[in-house]
Protein backbone atom coordinates (compact mmCIF):
# COMPACT_ATOMS: atom_id res chain seq x y z
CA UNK A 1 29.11 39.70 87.22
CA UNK A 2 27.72 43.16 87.63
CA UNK A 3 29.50 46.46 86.66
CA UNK A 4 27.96 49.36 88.84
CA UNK A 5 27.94 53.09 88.55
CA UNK A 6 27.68 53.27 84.36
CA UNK A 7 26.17 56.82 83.18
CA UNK A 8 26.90 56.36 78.74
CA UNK A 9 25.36 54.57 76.37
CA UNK A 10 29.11 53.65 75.25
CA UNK A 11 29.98 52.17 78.75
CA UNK A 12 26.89 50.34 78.80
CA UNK A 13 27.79 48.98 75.63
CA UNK A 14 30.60 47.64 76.48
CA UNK A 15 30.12 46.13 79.39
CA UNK A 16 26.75 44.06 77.42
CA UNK A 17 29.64 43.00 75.02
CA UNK A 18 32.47 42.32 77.44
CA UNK A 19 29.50 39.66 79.03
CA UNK A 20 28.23 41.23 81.84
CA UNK A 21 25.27 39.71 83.67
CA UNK A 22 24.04 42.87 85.06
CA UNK A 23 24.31 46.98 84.86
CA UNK A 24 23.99 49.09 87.82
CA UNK A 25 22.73 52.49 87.76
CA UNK A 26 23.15 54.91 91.11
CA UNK A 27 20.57 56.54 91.68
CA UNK A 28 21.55 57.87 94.94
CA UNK A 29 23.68 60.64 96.23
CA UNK A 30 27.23 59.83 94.67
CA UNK A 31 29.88 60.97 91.82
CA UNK A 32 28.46 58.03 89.75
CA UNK A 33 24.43 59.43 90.28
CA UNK A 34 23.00 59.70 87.39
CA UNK A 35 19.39 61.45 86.68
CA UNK A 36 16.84 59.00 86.58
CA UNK A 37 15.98 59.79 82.71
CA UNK A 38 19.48 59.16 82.19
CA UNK A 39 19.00 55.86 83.60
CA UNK A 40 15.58 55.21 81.48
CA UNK A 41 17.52 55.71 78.22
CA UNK A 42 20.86 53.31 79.60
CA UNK A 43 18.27 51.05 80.72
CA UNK A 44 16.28 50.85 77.59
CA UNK A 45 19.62 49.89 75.38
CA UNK A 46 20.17 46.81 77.46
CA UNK A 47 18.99 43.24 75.86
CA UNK A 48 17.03 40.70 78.06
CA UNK A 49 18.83 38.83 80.30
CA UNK A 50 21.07 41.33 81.59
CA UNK A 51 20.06 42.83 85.03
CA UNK A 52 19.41 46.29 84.90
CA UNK A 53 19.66 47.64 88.61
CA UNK A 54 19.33 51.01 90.13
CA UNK A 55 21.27 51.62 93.01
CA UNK A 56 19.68 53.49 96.26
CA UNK A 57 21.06 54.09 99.91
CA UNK A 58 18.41 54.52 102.18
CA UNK A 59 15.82 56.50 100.29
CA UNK A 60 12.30 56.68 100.78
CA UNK A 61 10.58 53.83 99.88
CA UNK A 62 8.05 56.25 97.78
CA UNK A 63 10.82 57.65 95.88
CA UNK A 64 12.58 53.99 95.39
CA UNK A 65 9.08 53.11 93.68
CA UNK A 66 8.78 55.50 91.83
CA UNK A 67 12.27 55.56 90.25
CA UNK A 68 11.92 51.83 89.71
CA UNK A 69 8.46 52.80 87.50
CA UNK A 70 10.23 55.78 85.66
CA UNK A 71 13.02 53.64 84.97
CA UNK A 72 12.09 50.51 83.91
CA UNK A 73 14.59 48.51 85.60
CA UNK A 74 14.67 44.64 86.28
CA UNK A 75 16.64 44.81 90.00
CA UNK A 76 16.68 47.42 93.11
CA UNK A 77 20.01 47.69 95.27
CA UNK A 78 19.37 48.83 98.63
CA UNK A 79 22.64 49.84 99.87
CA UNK A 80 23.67 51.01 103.53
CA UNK A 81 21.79 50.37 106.23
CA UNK A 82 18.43 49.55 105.71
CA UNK A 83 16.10 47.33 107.86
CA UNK A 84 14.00 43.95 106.88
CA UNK A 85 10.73 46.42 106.78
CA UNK A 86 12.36 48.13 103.84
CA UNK A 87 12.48 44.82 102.00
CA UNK A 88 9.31 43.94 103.15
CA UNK A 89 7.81 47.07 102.18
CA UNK A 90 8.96 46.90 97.97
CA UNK A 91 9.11 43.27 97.73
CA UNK A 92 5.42 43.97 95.74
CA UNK A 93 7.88 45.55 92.89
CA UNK A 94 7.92 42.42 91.53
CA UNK A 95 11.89 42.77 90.89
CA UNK A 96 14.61 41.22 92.27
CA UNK A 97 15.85 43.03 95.79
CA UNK A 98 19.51 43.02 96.56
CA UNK A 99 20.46 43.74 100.07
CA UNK A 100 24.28 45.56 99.76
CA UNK A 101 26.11 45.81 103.29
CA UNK A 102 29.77 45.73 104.64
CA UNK A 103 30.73 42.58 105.19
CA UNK A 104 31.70 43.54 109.13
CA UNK A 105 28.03 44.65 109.65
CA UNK A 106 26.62 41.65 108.04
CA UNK A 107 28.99 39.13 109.89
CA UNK A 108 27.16 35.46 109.80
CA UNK A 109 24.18 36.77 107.57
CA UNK A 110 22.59 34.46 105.30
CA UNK A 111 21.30 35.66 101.18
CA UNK A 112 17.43 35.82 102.39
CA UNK A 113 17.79 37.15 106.26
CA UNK A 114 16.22 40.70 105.46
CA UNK A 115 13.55 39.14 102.74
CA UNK A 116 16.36 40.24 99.80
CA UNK A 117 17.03 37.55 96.94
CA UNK A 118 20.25 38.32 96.40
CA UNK A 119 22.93 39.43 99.64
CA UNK A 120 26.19 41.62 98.38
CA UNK A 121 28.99 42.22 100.50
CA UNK A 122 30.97 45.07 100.25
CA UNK A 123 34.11 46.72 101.62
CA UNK A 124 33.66 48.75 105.14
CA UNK A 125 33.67 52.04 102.68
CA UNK A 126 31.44 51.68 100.24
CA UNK A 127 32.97 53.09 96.99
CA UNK A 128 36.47 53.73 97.94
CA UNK A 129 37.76 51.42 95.42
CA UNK A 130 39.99 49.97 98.49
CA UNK A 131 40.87 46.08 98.84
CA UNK A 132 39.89 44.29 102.13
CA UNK A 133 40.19 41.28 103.46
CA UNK A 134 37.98 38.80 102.02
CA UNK A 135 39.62 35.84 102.94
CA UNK A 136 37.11 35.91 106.12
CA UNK A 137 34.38 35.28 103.71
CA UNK A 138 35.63 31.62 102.64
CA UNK A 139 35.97 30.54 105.67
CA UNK A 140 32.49 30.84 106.62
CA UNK A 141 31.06 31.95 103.53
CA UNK A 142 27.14 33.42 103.64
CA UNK A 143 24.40 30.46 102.69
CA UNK A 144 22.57 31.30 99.45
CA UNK A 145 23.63 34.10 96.39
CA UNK A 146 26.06 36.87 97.51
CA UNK A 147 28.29 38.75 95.46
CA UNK A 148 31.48 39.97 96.46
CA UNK A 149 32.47 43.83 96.11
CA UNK A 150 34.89 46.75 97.34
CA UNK A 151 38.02 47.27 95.83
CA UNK A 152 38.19 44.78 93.30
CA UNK A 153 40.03 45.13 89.94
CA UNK A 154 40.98 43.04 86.75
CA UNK A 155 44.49 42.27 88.03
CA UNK A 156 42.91 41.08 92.31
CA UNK A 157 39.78 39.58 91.10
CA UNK A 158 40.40 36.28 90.76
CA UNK A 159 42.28 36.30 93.79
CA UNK A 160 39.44 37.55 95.59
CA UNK A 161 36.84 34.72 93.53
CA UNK A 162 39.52 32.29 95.23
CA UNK A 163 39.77 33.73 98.60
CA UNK A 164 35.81 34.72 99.17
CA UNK A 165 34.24 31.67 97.08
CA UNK A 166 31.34 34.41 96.08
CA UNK A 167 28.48 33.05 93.85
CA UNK A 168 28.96 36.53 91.64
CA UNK A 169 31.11 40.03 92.01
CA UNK A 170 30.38 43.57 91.74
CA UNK A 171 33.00 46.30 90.48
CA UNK A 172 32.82 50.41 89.76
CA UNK A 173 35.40 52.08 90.94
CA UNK A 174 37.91 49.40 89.68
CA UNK A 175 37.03 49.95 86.52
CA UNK A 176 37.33 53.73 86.15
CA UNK A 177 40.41 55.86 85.06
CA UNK A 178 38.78 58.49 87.20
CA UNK A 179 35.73 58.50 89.76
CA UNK A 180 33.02 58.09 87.82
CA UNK A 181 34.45 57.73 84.63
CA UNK A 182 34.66 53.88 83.13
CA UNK A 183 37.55 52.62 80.73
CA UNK A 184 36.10 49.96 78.51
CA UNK A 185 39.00 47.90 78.18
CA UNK A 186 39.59 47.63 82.27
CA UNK A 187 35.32 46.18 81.83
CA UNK A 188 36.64 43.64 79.37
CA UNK A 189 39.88 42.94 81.35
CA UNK A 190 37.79 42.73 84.67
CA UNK A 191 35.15 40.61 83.41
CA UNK A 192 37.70 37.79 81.48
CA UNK A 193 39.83 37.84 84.49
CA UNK A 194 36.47 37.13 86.84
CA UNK A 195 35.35 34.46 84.04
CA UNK A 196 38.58 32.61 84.71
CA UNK A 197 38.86 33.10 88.82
């Protein structure tokens, strides 16, 4: 269960307590971006065995490493459009790589197909906060880990656990009483109702 897009100390905080497996930091252009010091600090305040992952979208591979080194974190996101050779190319990082695409352009894609380790599927806009339909995804869901994202909230969550049959899920803006800004009790509320989905 990862909660994406967190820029305070306090929202970190609460999401490590609420029991989330991993923290997402965007480091890409976006109302959630936050300065990569910013993300060093967040980073630092987050115990082992939570994921710490900074989130890019089709950045330089250069500029990925280096944030990744500045940063300290234990997972890169590579979200959009990016090919196999981008995988290829950080997989020396020696952290996790999550390949995050809309589920329409990733239609029969398997967790591994581009080199990632872990395959998230997302609504067709990335960041909308709009529902889709995931039921598509349990019907032929994707072979290996893939998380489950776009639109999802405490109260359609479990629903969407039920309908997709994800191995994990990702929320940010279902989670926020205004873009960009997280309410700690919609983390706890998302994260029990995901535990019980």
């Amino acid at each position: 269960m990862k909660i994406c897009g967190l820029s305070t100390a306090a929202d970190v905080a609460a999401a490590v307590a609420a029991g989330a497996d991993a923290i997402g930091f965007v480091l890409t252009e976006s109302p959630r971006r936050v300065p990569v010091e910013l993300a060093r600090e967040l980073a630092d305040t987050v115990p082992e065995g939570v994921w710490t992952v900074a989130v890019f979208r089709e950045e330089p591979a250069e500029y990925v490493r280096e944030a990744v080194r500045a940063t300290g974190v234990r997972a890169v996101q590579l979200h959009g459009n990016h090919p196999a050779a981008a995988f290829a190319e950080l997989a020396d990082l020696g952290v996790p790589l999550i390949r995050a695409t809309s589920a329409a352009a990733a239609a029969g894609a398997d967790c591994g197909d581009f080199g990632e380790d872990l395959l998230l599927l997302d609504a067709p806009v990335a960041g909308a906060g709009e529902p889709w339909d995931w039921s598509e995804l349990g019907a032929k869901p994707p072979a290996g880990k893939w998380m489950l994202a776009g639109g999802l909230s405490p109260a359609n969550v479990g629903a969407a656990i039920a309908a997709a049959r994800p191995w994990g899920v990702d929320v940010s803006s279902g989670v926020e009483v205004r873009r960009g800004v997280k309410d700690p009790a919609l983390i706890a509320d998302f994260l029990r109702a995901a535990k019980s989905g």
